Amino acid sequence: MSESSVGELPARRPSRQLATHQENLSVDSSCFSSPPVNFLQELPSYRSATRRRTTVLARDKQSSILLKPSDSYSSQREGEITENLNRQSIRKYALNISEKRRLRDIQETQMQYLSEWDQWKRYSSKSWKRFLEKAHEMTDHLELWRKDIRSIEGKFGTGIRSYFSFLRFLVLLNSVIFLIIFTLVLLPVLLTKYKITNSTFVLIPFNDIDMQCTVYPVSSSGLIYFYSYAIDLLSGTGFLEGTSLFYGHYTIDGVKFQSFTYDLPLAYLISTIAYLALSLLWIVKRSVEGFKINLIRSEEHFQSYCNKIFAGWDFCITSHSTASLRHSSLRYELRADLEEERIRQKIAERTSEDTIRIYSLRLVLNGLVLAVLSVCFYAIYVATTFSQEHMKKEIDKMVFGENLVISYLPSIVITLANFITPIIFSKIIRYEDYSPGFEVRLTILRCVFMRLATICVLVFTLGSKITSCGDDACELCGYNQKLYPCWETQVGQEMYKLMVFDFIIIMAVTLFVDFPRKLLVTYCSSSKLIQCWGQQEFAIPDNVLGIVYGQTICWIGAFFSPLLPAVATLKFIIIFYVKKLSLLYTCRPSPRQFRASNSNFFFLLVLLIGLCLAVIPLTISMSRIPSSKACGPFTNFNTTWDVIPKMVSTFPSSLQSLVRAITSEAFAVPFFMIICLIMFYFIALAGAHKRVVDQLREQLSLEGRDKRYLIQKLTEAQRDMRSQPL
């Protein structure tokens, strides 16, 4: 090609561009022949704003603020970003690379006009943030079961991964609880017992206590039959009763070191308050993020459809079978959403007679649910009473295993109730005419209440037996000293048996039900009965309820059995590997899958309910039931809580007056009123934020309608241009 031809090419392009530009101008002039103001007034957003302005004058200012032009909004956003450059990293903003580079140039330009002190502060802040990021990356590599959980996530998705992450959280929580109890209670006792430090035990003589209340007949260690060792290991009696596993081992009033005296009763109570407070704060901290996500996602049904269709896929899945399972799960969720929409329309079309009939049926069925719960609670009460009355027989007078069955009778009844009631609840809820999602949530809520309330029924039954002396009054010791000389240890034994029996049931179901079922389904698939039975599903809610049940036992029993958190930690570690093998080789994931955010929030909510139910019997036992006079660190106190007034009495007089003023009614009533005012303020603030969010969502919807309107007008203009003669 010659130079002249090359030079002609750029000269031809402007004339062609000018013609194209003139054609576009003609299109624009023909399309928008009316004035621009009249055209903008035809937009749906403008009409909606005008209609809202005429109806509600008070919201006009807010609407005018929200309905800003895009240019002013972008300039305002840019100003906000430039103002926050000093506090946040540019990487946190959802901007493209060119805009981030421009903002970085602005930031470097601003640095030149700062003083040396401000420059040093900014550089040190950046260095500290980089150090924290590197430290966080290093701690991620040290995370417990990191590779195992990521492997499970890659094969089965984030829903099942959240269950194993929740199990890891409980392992860490129980480890920290054990460290608290070990440091405050067990460590000073061990240091003194084994002469590691120059310290001695402090034993305060009894004051105004009948010697009959101090008798504690501990079982001898010289057992005749070998199987009695296994019975003691499973029930916590015999040689385990006098160990540091239970409350009765700590019959010490203090430990005297060279420079101070360690108050063991106060430390014992503080350790209980500390692990309960730590559990509450840790659970709340982890659940806040999931609550925010659920609050955002549960607002609009159309948004739910969009999320499932355009953002419902789990990109962590690598297995083909799991991918097909995820496809079926998304189809199931869409069918469930459509079914819920159908039920909403059905509810809207109900007549008053249909409404009365439905609510009457639900009232009857809820009465049936309460009757089932009452029968289960009564069965637990009868089993506990029978077990406590017949547990004092001599071993040589019993048939082999009779003592073990009688001691485990409450645990057996509780396990049977937890197995039968979910089946009954799932049958009942089919007739209550709820939406599919609400059916699942209500069934899980009923099962949660059933599982956790059974423990409280057991503890309250034991409390009633401890504080009742039959025909005789309990004026001598304040409790039934004849049957319960050290009632805290015996309550700890019951919690220990619940923990052990729950672990035995999990192992037995996995080894003797799931594995044989897998073999039958694999090698005997020709049988129609086995095909109908099918492979065991890895149901996330059922497994979560099981470990929350065990954690609630640990919270209640840690006061009566200080080493129970260590037992729970070991139990959850074994359960992790057992459930992992069961998931990989014997179970199939449930077709009803959970999102990771929904799962985490649901797990922590159930765990928080378990913690609240665990606090109730602990508070009553520490403040109402008299402490044992034959064992434990509180032998010189009427109740466990009496340690606090004794500690306050050692304070200076001014500090005592302050504590009394804080705990008095004159302080409590104004404090309660102030808390109520603060709560009402935050409720009003949340309502205002919700209204703003609704307005922003409405604005997004109107912008979408504006785009559709503009595209429609542009299409009509192009159609008119094609139809015009040349």
PDB file of N, CA, C and O in Angstrom, residues 302-315 330 334 595:
ATOM      1  N   PHE A 302     -39.520 -11.517  45.671  1.00  0.00           N
ATOM      2  CA  PHE A 302     -38.943 -11.433  44.327  1.00  0.00           C
ATOM      3  C   PHE A 302     -37.421 -11.505  44.381  1.00  0.00           C
ATOM      4  O   PHE A 302     -36.788 -12.128  43.532  1.00  0.00           O
ATOM      5  N   GLN A 303     -36.839 -10.888  45.396  1.00  0.00           N
ATOM      6  CA  GLN A 303     -35.394 -10.961  45.557  1.00  0.00           C
ATOM      7  C   GLN A 303     -34.948 -12.395  45.843  1.00  0.00           C
ATOM      8  O   GLN A 303     -33.884 -12.829  45.410  1.00  0.00           O
ATOM      9  N   SER A 304     -35.775 -13.154  46.570  1.00  0.00           N
ATOM     10  CA  SER A 304     -35.449 -14.548  46.838  1.00  0.00           C
ATOM     11  C   SER A 304     -35.409 -15.359  45.552  1.00  0.00           C
ATOM     12  O   SER A 304     -34.505 -16.187  45.355  1.00  0.00           O
ATOM     13  N   TYR A 305     -36.356 -15.124  44.648  1.00  0.00           N
ATOM     14  CA  TYR A 305     -36.346 -15.819  43.366  1.00  0.00           C
ATOM     15  C   TYR A 305     -35.082 -15.463  42.574  1.00  0.00           C
ATOM     16  O   TYR A 305     -34.436 -16.344  41.994  1.00  0.00           O
ATOM     17  N   CYS A 306     -34.740 -14.202  42.556  1.00  0.00           N
ATOM     18  CA  CYS A 306     -33.551 -13.768  41.809  1.00  0.00           C
ATOM     19  C   CYS A 306     -32.277 -14.382  42.390  1.00  0.00           C
ATOM     20  O   CYS A 306     -31.379 -14.807  41.649  1.00  0.00           O
ATOM     21  N   ASN A 307     -32.191 -14.423  43.706  1.00  0.00           N
ATOM     22  CA  ASN A 307     -31.009 -15.007  44.333  1.00  0.00           C
ATOM     23  C   ASN A 307     -30.876 -16.489  43.993  1.00  0.00           C
ATOM     24  O   ASN A 307     -29.772 -16.989  43.762  1.00  0.00           O
ATOM     25  N   LYS A 308     -31.974 -17.208  43.976  1.00  0.00           N
ATOM     26  CA  LYS A 308     -31.906 -18.642  43.677  1.00  0.00           C
ATOM     27  C   LYS A 308     -31.569 -18.889  42.209  1.00  0.00           C
ATOM     28  O   LYS A 308     -30.835 -19.832  41.883  1.00  0.00           O
ATOM     29  N   ILE A 309     -32.096 -18.049  41.316  1.00  0.00           N
ATOM     30  CA  ILE A 309     -31.890 -18.289  39.893  1.00  0.00           C
ATOM     31  C   ILE A 309     -30.515 -17.812  39.437  1.00  0.00           C
ATOM     32  O   ILE A 309     -29.802 -18.523  38.721  1.00  0.00           O
ATOM     33  N   PHE A 310     -30.112 -16.607  39.870  1.00  0.00           N
ATOM     34  CA  PHE A 310     -28.879 -16.014  39.365  1.00  0.00           C
ATOM     35  C   PHE A 310     -27.679 -16.184  40.301  1.00  0.00           C
ATOM     36  O   PHE A 310     -26.537 -16.082  39.854  1.00  0.00           O
ATOM     37  N   ALA A 311     -27.924 -16.423  41.596  1.00  0.00           N
ATOM     38  CA  ALA A 311     -26.797 -16.514  42.539  1.00  0.00           C
ATOM     39  C   ALA A 311     -26.955 -17.695  43.491  1.00  0.00           C
ATOM     40  O   ALA A 311     -26.421 -17.682  44.581  1.00  0.00           O
ATOM     41  N   GLY A 312     -27.682 -18.716  43.079  1.00  0.00           N
ATOM     42  CA  GLY A 312     -27.923 -19.845  43.963  1.00  0.00           C
ATOM     43  C   GLY A 312     -26.906 -20.954  43.864  1.00  0.00           C
ATOM     44  O   GLY A 312     -26.929 -21.876  44.681  1.00  0.00           O
ATOM     45  N   TRP A 313     -26.003 -20.877  42.899  1.00  0.00           N
ATOM     46  CA  TRP A 313     -25.069 -21.984  42.728  1.00  0.00           C
ATOM     47  C   TRP A 313     -23.920 -21.890  43.725  1.00  0.00           C
ATOM     48  O   TRP A 313     -23.432 -20.808  44.030  1.00  0.00           O
ATOM     49  N   ASP A 314     -23.497 -23.046  44.221  1.00  0.00           N
ATOM     50  CA  ASP A 314     -22.383 -23.132  45.169  1.00  0.00           C
ATOM     51  C   ASP A 314     -21.127 -23.508  44.386  1.00  0.00           C
ATOM     52  O   ASP A 314     -20.962 -24.658  43.955  1.00  0.00           O
ATOM     53  N   PHE A 315     -20.234 -22.537  44.176  1.00  0.00           N
ATOM     54  CA  PHE A 315     -19.058 -22.764  43.342  1.00  0.00           C
ATOM     55  C   PHE A 315     -17.958 -23.542  44.055  1.00  0.00           C
ATOM     56  O   PHE A 315     -16.910 -23.793  43.465  1.00  0.00           O
ATOM     57  N   LEU A 330     -31.961 -26.823  44.254  1.00  0.00           N
ATOM     58  CA  LEU A 330     -32.481 -25.549  43.753  1.00  0.00           C
ATOM     59  C   LEU A 330     -33.891 -25.718  43.193  1.00  0.00           C
ATOM     60  O   LEU A 330     -34.752 -24.852  43.392  1.00  0.00           O
ATOM     61  N   LEU A 334     -37.182 -23.768  44.642  1.00  0.00           N
ATOM     62  CA  LEU A 334     -38.112 -23.011  43.795  1.00  0.00           C
ATOM     63  C   LEU A 334     -39.529 -23.557  43.914  1.00  0.00           C
ATOM     64  O   LEU A 334     -40.499 -22.789  43.967  1.00  0.00           O
ATOM     65  N   ARG A 595     -28.292 -23.124  53.138  1.00  0.00           N
ATOM     66  CA  ARG A 595     -27.210 -22.181  52.839  1.00  0.00           C
ATOM     67  C   ARG A 595     -26.317 -22.029  54.049  1.00  0.00           C
ATOM     68  O   ARG A 595     -26.756 -22.194  55.187  1.00  0.00           O
TER      69      ARG A 595
END
